[in-house]
Coordinates of C-alpha atoms and ligand atoms in Angstrom, one line a residue:
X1 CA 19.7 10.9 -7.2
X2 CA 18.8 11.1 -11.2
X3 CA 22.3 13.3 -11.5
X4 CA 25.9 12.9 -10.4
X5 CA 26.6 16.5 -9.5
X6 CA 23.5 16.4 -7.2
X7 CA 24.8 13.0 -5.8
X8 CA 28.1 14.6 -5.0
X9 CA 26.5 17.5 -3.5
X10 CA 24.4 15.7 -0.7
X11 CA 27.7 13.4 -0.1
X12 CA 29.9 16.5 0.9
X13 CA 27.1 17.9 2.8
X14 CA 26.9 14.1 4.5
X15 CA 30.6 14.0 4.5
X16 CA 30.7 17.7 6.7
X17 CA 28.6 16.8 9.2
X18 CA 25.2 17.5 8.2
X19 CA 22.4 14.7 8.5
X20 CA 20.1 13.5 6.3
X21 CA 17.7 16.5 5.9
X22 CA 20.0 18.8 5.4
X23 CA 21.7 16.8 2.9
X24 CA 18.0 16.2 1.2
X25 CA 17.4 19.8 1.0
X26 CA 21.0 21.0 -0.7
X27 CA 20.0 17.7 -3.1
X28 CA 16.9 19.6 -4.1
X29 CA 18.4 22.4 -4.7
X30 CA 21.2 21.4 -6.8
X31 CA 18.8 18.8 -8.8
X32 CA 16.9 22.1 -9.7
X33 CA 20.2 23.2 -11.5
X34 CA 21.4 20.2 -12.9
X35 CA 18.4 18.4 -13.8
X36 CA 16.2 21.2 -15.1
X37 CA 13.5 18.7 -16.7
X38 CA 12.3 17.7 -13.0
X39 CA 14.1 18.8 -10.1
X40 CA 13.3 23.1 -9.7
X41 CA 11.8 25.6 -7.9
X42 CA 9.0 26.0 -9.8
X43 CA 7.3 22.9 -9.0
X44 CA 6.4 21.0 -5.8
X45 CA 6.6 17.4 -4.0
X46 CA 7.0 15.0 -1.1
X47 CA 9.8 14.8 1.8
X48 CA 9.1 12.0 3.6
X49 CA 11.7 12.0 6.6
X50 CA 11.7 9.1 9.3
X51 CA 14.5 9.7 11.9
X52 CA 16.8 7.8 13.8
X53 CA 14.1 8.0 16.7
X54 CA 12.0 6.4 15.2
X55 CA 9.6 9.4 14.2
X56 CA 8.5 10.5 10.9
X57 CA 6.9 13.5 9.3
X58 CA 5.8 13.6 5.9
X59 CA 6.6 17.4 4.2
X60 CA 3.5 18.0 1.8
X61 CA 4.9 20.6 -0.3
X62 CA 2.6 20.1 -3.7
X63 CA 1.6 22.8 -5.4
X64 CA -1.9 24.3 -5.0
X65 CA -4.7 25.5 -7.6
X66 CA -4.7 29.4 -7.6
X67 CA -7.6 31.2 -5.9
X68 CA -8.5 32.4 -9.5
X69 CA -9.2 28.5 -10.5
X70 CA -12.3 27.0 -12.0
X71 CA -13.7 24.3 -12.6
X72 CA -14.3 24.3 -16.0
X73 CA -11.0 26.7 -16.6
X74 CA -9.9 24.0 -19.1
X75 CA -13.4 24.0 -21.3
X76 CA -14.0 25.9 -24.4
X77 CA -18.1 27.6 -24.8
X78 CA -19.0 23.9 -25.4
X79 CA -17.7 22.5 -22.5
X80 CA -14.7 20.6 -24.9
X81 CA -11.2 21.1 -23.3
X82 CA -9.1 23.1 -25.4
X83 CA -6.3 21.3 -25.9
X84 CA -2.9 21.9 -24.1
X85 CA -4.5 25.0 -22.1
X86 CA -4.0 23.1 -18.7
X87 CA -0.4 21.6 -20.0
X88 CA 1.2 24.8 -21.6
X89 CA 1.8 28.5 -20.7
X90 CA 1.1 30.3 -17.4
X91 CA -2.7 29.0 -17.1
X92 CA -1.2 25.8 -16.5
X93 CA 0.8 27.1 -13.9
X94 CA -0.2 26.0 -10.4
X95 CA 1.4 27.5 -6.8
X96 CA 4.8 26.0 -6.5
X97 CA 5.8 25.0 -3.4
X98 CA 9.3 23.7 -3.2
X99 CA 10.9 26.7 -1.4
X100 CA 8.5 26.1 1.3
X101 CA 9.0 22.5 1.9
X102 CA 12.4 22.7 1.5
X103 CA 12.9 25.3 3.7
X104 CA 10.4 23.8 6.2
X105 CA 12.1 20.7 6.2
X106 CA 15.4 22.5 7.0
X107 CA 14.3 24.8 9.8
X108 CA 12.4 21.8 11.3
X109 CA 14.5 18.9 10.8
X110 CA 18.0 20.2 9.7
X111 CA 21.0 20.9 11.2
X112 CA 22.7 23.5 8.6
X113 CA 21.6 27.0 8.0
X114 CA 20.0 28.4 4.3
X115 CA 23.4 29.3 2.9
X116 CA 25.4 26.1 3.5
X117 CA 23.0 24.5 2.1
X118 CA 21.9 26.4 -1.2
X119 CA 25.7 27.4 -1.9
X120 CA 26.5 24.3 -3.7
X121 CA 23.2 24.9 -6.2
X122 CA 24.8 28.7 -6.2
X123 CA 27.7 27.5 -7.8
X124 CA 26.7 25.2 -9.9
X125 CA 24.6 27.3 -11.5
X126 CA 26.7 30.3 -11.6
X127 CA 30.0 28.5 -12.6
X128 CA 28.2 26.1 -14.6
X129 CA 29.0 22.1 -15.5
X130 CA 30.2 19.9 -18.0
X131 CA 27.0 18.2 -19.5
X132 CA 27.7 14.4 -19.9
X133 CA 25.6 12.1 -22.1
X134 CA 22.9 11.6 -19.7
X135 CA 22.7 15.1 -19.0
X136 CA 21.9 15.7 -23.2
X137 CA 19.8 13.4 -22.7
X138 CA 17.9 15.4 -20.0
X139 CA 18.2 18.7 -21.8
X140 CA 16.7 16.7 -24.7
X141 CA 13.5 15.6 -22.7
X142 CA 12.7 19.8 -23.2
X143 CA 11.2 18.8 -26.8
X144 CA 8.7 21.4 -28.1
X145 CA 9.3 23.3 -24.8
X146 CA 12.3 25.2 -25.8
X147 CA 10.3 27.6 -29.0
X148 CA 9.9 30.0 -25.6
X149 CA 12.1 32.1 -25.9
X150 CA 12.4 32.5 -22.0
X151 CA 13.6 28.6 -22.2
X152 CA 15.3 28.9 -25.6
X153 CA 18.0 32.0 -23.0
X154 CA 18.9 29.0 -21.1
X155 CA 18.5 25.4 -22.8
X156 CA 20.0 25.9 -26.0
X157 CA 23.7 27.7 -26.8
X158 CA 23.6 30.9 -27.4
X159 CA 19.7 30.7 -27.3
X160 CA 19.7 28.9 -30.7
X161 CA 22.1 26.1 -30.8
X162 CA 21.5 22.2 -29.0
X163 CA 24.0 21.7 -25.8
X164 CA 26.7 18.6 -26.9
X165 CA 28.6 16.6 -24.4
X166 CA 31.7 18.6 -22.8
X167 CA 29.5 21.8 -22.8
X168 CA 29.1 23.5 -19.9
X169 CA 25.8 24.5 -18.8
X170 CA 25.7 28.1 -16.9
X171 CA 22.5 29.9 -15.3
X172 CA 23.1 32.9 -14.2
X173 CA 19.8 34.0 -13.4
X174 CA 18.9 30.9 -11.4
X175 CA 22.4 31.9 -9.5
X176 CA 20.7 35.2 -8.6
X177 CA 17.5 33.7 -7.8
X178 CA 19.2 31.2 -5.2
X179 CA 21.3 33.6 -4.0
X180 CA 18.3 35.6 -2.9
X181 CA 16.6 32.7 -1.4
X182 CA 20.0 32.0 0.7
X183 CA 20.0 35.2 1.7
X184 CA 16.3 36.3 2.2
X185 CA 14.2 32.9 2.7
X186 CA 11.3 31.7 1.1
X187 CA 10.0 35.1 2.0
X188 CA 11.7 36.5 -1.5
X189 CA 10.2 34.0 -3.6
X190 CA 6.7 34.4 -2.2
X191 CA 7.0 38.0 -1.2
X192 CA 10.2 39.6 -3.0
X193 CA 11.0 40.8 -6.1
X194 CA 10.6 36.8 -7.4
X195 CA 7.0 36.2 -6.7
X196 CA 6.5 39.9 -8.4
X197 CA 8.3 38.8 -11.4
X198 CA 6.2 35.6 -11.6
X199 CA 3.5 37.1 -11.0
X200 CA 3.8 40.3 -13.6
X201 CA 4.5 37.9 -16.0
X202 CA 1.6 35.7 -15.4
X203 CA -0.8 38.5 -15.7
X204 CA 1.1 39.4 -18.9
X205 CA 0.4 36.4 -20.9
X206 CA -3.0 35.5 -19.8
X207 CA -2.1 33.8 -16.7
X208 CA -4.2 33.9 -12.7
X209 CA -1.5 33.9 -10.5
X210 CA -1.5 36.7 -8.2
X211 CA 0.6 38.0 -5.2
X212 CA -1.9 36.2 -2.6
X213 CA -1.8 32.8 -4.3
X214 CA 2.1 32.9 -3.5
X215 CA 1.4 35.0 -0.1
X216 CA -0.7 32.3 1.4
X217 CA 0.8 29.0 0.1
X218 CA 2.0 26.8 2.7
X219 CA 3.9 23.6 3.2
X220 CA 2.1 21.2 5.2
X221 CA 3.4 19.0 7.6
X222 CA 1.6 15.3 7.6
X223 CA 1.5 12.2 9.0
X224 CA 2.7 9.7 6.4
X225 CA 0.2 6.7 5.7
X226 CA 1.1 3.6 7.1
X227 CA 0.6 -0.2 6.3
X228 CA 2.6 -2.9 6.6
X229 CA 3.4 -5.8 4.2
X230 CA 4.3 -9.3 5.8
X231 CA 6.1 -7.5 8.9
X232 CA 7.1 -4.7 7.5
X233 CA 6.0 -1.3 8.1
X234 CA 5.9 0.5 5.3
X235 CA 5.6 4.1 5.5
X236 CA 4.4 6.5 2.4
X237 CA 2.7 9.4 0.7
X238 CA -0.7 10.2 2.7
X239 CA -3.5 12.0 -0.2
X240 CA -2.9 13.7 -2.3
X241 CA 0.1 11.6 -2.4
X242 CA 0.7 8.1 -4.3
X243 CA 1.1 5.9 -1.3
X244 CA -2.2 5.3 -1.1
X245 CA -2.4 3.2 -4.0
X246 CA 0.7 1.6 -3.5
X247 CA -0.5 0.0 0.0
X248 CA -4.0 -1.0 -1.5
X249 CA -2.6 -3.0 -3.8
X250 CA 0.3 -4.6 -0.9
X251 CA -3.0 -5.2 0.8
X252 CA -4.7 -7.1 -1.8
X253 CA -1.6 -8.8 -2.7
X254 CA -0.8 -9.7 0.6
X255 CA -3.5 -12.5 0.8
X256 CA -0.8 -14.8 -1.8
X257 CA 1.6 -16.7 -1.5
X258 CA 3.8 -14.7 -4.1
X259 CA 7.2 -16.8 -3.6
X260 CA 5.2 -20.1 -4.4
X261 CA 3.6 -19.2 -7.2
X262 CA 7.0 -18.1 -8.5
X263 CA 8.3 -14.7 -9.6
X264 CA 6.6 -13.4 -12.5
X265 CA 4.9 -16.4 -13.5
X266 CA 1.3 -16.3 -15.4
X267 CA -0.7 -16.9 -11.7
X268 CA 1.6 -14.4 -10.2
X269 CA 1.7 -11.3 -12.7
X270 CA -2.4 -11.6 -13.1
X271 CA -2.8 -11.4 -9.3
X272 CA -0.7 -8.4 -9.5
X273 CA -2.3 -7.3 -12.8
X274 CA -6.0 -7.6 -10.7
X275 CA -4.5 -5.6 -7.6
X276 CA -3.2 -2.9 -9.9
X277 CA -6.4 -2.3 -11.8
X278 CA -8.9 -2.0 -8.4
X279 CA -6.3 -0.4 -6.7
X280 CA -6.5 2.4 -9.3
X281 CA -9.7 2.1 -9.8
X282 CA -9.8 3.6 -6.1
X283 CA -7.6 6.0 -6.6
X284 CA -9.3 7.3 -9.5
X285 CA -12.9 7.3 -7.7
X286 CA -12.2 8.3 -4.2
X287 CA -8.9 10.7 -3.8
X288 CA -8.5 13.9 -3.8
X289 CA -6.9 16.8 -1.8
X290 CA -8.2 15.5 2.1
X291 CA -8.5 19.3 2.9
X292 CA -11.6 19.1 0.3
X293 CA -12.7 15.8 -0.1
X294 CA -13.8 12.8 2.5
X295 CA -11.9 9.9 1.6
X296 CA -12.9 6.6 3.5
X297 CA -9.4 5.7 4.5
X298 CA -9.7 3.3 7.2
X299 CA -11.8 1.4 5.1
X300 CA -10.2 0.7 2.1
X301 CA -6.8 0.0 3.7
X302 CA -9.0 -2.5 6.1
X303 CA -7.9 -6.3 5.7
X304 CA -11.8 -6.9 5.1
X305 CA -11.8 -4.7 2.3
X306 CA -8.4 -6.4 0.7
X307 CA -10.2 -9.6 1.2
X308 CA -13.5 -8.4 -0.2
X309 CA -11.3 -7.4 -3.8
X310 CA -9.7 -10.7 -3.5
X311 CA -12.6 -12.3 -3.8
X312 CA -14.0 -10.8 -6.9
X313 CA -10.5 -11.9 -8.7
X314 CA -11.0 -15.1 -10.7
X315 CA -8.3 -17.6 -10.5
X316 CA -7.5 -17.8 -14.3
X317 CA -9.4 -15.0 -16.4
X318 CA -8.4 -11.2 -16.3
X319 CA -11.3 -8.6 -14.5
X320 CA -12.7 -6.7 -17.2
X321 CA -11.7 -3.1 -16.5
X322 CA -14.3 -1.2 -18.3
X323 CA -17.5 -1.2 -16.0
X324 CA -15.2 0.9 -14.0
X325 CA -13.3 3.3 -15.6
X326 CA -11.4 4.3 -18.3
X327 CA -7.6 4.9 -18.4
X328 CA -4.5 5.3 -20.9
X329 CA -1.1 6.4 -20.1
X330 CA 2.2 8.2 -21.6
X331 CA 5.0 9.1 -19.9
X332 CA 5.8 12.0 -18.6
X333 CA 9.5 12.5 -18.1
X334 CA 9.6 15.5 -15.8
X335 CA 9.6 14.4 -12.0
X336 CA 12.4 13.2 -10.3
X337 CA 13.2 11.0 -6.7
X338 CA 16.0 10.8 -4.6
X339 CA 17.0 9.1 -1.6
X340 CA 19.3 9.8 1.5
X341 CA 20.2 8.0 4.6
X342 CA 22.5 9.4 6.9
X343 CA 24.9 8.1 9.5
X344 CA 22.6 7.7 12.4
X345 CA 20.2 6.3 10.5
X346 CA 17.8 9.4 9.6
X347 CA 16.4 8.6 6.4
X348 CA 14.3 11.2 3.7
X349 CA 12.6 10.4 0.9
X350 CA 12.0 12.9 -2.2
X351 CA 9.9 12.7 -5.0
X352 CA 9.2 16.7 -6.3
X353 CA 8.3 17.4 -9.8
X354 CA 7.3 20.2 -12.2
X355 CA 4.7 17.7 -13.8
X356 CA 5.3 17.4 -17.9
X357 CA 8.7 17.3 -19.1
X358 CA 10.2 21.2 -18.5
X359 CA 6.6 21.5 -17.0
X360 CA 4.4 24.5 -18.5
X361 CA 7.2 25.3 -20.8
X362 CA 8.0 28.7 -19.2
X363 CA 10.1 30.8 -17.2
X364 CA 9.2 34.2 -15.2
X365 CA 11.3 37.2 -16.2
X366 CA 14.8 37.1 -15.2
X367 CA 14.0 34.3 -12.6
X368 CA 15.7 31.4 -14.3
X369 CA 13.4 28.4 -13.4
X370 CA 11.3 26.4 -15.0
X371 CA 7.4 26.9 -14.0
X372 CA 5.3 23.4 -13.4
X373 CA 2.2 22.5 -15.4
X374 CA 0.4 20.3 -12.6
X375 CA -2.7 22.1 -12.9
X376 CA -2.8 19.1 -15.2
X377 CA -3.3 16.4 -12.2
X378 CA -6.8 17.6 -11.3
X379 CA -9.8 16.6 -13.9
X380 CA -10.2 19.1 -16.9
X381 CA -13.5 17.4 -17.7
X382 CA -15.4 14.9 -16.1
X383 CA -14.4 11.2 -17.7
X384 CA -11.9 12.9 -19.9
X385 CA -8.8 11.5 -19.4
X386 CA -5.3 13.9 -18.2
X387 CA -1.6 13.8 -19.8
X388 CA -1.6 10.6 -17.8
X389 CA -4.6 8.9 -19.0
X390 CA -6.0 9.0 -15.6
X391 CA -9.8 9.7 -15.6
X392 CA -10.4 11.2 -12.1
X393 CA -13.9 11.8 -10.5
X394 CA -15.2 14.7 -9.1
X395 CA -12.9 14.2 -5.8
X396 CA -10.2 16.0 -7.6
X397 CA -11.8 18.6 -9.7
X398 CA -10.1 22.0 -9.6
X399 CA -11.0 24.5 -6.6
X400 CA -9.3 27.6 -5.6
X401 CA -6.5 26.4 -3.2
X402 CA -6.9 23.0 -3.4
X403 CA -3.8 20.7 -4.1
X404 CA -4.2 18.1 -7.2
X405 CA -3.7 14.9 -6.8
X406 CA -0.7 12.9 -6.9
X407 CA 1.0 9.8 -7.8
X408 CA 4.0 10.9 -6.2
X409 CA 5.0 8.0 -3.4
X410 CA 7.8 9.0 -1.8
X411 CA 8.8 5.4 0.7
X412 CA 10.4 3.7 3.2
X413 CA 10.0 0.5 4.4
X414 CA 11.0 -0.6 8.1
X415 CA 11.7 -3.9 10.0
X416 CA 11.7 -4.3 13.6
X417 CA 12.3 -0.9 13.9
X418 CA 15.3 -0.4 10.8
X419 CA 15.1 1.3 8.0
X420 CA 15.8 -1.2 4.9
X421 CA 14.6 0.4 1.8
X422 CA 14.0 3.8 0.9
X423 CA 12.5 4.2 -2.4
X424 CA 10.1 6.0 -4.9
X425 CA 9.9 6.9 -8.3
X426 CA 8.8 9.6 -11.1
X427 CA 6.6 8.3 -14.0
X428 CA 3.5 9.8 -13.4
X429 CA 0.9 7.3 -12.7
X430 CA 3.2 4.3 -13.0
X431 CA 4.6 5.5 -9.8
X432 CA 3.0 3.4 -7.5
X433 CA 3.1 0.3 -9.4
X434 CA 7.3 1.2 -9.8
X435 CA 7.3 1.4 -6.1
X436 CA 4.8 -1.6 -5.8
X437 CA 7.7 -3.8 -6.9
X438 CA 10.3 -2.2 -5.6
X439 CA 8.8 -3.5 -2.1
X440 CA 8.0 -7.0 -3.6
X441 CA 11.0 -7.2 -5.2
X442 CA 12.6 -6.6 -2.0
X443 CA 10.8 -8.8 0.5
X444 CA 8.8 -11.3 -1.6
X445 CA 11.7 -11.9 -3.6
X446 CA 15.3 -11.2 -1.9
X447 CA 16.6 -8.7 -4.8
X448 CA 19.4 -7.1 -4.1
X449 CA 18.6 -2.8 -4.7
X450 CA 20.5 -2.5 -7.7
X451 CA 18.5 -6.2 -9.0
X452 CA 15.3 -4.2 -8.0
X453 CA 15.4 -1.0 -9.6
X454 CA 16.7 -2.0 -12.3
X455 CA 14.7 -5.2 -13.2
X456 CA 12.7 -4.5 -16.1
X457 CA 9.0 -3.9 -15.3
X458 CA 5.2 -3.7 -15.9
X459 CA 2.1 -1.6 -15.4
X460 CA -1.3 -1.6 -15.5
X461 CA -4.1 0.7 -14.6
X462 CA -7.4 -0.5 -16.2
X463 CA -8.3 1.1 -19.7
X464 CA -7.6 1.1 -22.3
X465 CA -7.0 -2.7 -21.4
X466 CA -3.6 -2.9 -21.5
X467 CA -0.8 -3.8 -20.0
X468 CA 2.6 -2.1 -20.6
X469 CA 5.7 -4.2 -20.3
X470 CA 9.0 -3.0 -20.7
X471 CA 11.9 -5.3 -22.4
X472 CA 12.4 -8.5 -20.6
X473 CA 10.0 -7.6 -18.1
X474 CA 7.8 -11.0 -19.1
X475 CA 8.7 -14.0 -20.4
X476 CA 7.3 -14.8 -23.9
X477 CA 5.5 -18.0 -22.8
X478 CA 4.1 -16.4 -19.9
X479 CA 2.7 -12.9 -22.3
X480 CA 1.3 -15.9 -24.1
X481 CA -0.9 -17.2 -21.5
X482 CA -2.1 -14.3 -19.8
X483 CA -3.2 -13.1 -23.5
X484 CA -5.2 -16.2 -22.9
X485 CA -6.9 -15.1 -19.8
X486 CA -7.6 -11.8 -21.7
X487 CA -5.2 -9.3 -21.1
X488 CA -3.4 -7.0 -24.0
X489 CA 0.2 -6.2 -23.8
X490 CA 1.6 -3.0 -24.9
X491 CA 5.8 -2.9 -25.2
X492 CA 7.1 0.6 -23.9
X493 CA 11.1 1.1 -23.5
X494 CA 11.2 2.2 -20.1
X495 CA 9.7 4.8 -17.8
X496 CA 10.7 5.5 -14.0
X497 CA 13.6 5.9 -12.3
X498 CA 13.7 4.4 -8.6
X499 CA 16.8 5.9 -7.0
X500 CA 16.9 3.8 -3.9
X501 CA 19.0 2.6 -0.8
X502 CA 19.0 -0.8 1.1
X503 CA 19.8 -1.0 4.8
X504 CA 21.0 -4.6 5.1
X505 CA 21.2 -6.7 8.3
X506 CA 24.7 -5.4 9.0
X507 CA 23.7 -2.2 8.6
X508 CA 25.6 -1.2 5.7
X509 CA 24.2 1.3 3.2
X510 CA 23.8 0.3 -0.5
X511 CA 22.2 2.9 -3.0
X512 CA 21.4 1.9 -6.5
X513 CA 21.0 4.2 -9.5
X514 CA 18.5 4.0 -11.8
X515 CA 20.0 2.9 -15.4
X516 CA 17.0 4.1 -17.1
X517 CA 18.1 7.7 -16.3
X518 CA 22.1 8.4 -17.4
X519 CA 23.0 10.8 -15.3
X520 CA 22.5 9.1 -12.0
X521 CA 24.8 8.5 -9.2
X522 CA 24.4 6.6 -5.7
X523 CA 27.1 8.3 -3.5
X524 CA 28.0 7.4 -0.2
X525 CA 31.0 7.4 2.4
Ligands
DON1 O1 2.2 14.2 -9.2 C1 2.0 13.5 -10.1 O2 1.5 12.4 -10.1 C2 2.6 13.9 -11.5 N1 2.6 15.3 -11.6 C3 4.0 13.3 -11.6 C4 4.6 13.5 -13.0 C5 5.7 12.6 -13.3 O3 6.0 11.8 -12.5 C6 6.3 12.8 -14.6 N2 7.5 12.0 -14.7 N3 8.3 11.4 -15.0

């Protein structure tokens, strides 16, 4: 996971007895204490679980679009969006389904009741911990955010003063608040006194949530999408999720010979370059929430379709994005992915977020978590771009109910039958392309896990036309000549964090932390 305490918490869980799920569940719980940028309550995600059986399930717990939603909810009297509305304060707000995926996941899948698994978060958030460097560092991601004073309470000392290292960090409220749902379920968050407090408060500063939105939410239960790469299945996030993306562009790539044209060499990074910008491309014109929208799976994951992209990529000259779509990107800091194996060989995948960085900036009450802003994921206004630079078509404009998408791409990739990577990412819409080479990292190019998910690395996803590169993710001579086919770089530190485990042929277990994130630990036993 992105934080040490939460590592330690799913190892004792692991360590006790309990499998995989249950272990995934007390993990998203205790990251909603100790990593308040991303992991919550207030938010929602993606469990994708494949058991020792072989079966798998994927948990759909993203948040939904209240029933009060509009279309044009974002849009001043001239049909310009107002700027921030669907990033800051409770109209940004959308459904948050964590409790209900969580707790679905557990009832279903694990072996440990509520209160075994929630007690750790209890304490933790009641006793408090010590805040390390990367854990400033987290606390620091809050920006702008923590003027609320409802955030101010809890993120800052005394409700004025920055946290240092050797602090310790204590939420009482959020004790309470777990404490209830340990006790009392999901049923207090979406029924109890907790949904009433989110709810009054909502109505209070100009927000739509009402008692029915959190009444009616459900966590879905779906198959995962499926494709496989060079004889490996991989498994991922069906729509609204990320996965999609992520196997379009192993499709596409797929028809290469990566290994002989040589790891990030000029021919190699443009064919990856071309997948990324039509697999987006895709994304952008065809998803949505597949309760609402028709999306014509079968054939854009067809081999014929992969072969019909291929085809329009010219051997030595970039594809000029703009007859299809506009795009920029800026990080977004506030998502966060873990990943557990267990004994047995049950293995869960987790991406869940709150969207921006401390997400809408605002916290119910005496609740003590953090509500999500990912009303932003749907499209404010047709061909405007989102926080992400994403431009998104009509597929996932906002309806009463509907989930937005998602780049979230929870994964986990299978030979012969064996788990051998599970892996996914934050980053907003760099997700796919993190989780993109994590998988070619893995099989095209023998990396170990911790060579993977740390190796520096690049994005792309049409327009503006560029291409972002972290440090050391190209070589010089090699930016040089795909300039010459006609692509634009654009230097960026870092963005993503892929916490990840490899199952090697002996069957031993190696996790990898994510350096770009501080706090992060790979436990195991
Ligand atoms: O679901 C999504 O695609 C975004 N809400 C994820 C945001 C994100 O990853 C920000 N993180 N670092």
């Amino acid at each position: 996971t992105s934080q040490g305490e939460a590592s330690r918490v799913g190892l004792e869980i692991l360590r006790k007895g309990g499998n995989a799920i249950d272990a995934a569940v007390a993990v998203g719980y205790a990251l909603a204490v100790t990593e308040p940028c991303c992991g919550n309550l207030g938010g929602g995600g993606f469990m994708l679980i494949r058991l020792a059986n072989g079966e798998s399930v994927f948990i759909n717990f993203r948040e939904t679009a209240p029933l009060a939603a509009t279309a044009n909810m974002y849009l001043d009297r001239n049909g310009e969006i107002i700027p921030g509305r669907s990033r800051n304060g409770y109209l940004a707000v959308a459904v948050p389904g964590t409790v209900r995926g969580l707790d679905l996941a557990l009832q279903k899948y694990g072996t440990r009741s509520r209160q075994q698994v929630i007690a750790p978060a209890i304490a933790l958030a009641g006793q408090g911990f010590i805040l390390g460097t990367g854990d400033i560092e987290i606390l620091r991601r809050s920006g702008e955010k923590l003027k609320d004073p409802s955030m101010a309470a809890i993120f800052l000392k005394n409700g004025s003063k920055p946290y240092e290292v050797g602090d310790r960090l204590v939420q009482k409220n959020l004790a309470r608040t777990l404490t209830q749902i340990a006790r009392g379920g999901p049923a207090v968050f979406y029924g109890g006194e907790i949904g009433a407090q989110v709810v009054a408060e909502s109505r209070k500063q100009g927000g739509i949530l009402s008692a029915e939105d959190l009444d009616t939410y459900q966590a879905l239960e779906q198959e995962p999408l499926q494709c496989t790469y060079r004889g490996y299945d991989i498994l991922t996030a069906p729509p609204p999720g990320g996965g999609m993306t992520v196997c379009l562009m192993l499709n596409i790539l797929q028809g290469y010979d990566l290994k002989a044209s040589g790891f990030r060499s000029t021919d190699t990074v443009h064919r990856f370059l071309a997948a990324m910008l039509f697999a987006y491309v895709d994304r952008n014109t065809y998803l949505g929430d597949p309760k609402f929208v028709q999306i014509p799976l079968e054939r854009l994951l067809s081999a014929e379709y992969a072969a019909s992209i291929r085809e329009k990529i010219p051997t030595k000259q970039a594809v000029d994005p703009r007859p299809f779509y506009q795009t920029i990107i800026r990080e977004g800091d506030s998502t966060t992915h873990y990943s557990v194996i267990d004994r047995t060989g049950n293995a869960v995948s987790v991406t869940y977020t709150i969207n921006s960085s401390f997400g809408a900036g605002v916290i119910a009450g005496d609740t003590g978590f953090v509500l999500n802003n990912e009303m932003d994921d749907f499209v404010s206004k047709l061909g405007s771009p989102n926080q992400f630079g994403l431009i998104q078509g009509r597929a996932n404009r906002i309806e009463p109910g509907k989930r937005p998408l998602s780049s979230m791409s929870p994964t986990i990739v299978v030979k012969n039958g064996q788990v051998v990577l599970i892996t996914g990412s934050p980053g907003g819409s760099t997700i796919p392309t993190t989780v993109l080479q994590m998988i070619t990292h893995t099989i095209d190019y023998g990396m170990t896990v911790a060579e993977a998910v740390n190796y520096p690395r690049f994005h792309y996803q049409g327009m503006p036309d560029r291409v972002l590169i972290e440090p050391n993710a190209l070589a010089p001579k090699v930016v040089a000549a795909l300039e010459k086919r006609g692509y634009t770089f654009q230097p960026f530190p870092k963005w993503g964090s892929a916490e990840s485990i490899a199952v090697d042929r002996s069957r031993t277990f190696t996790g990898a932390a994510d350096q770009r994130r501080n706090a992060g630990e790979a436990r195991g036993f």
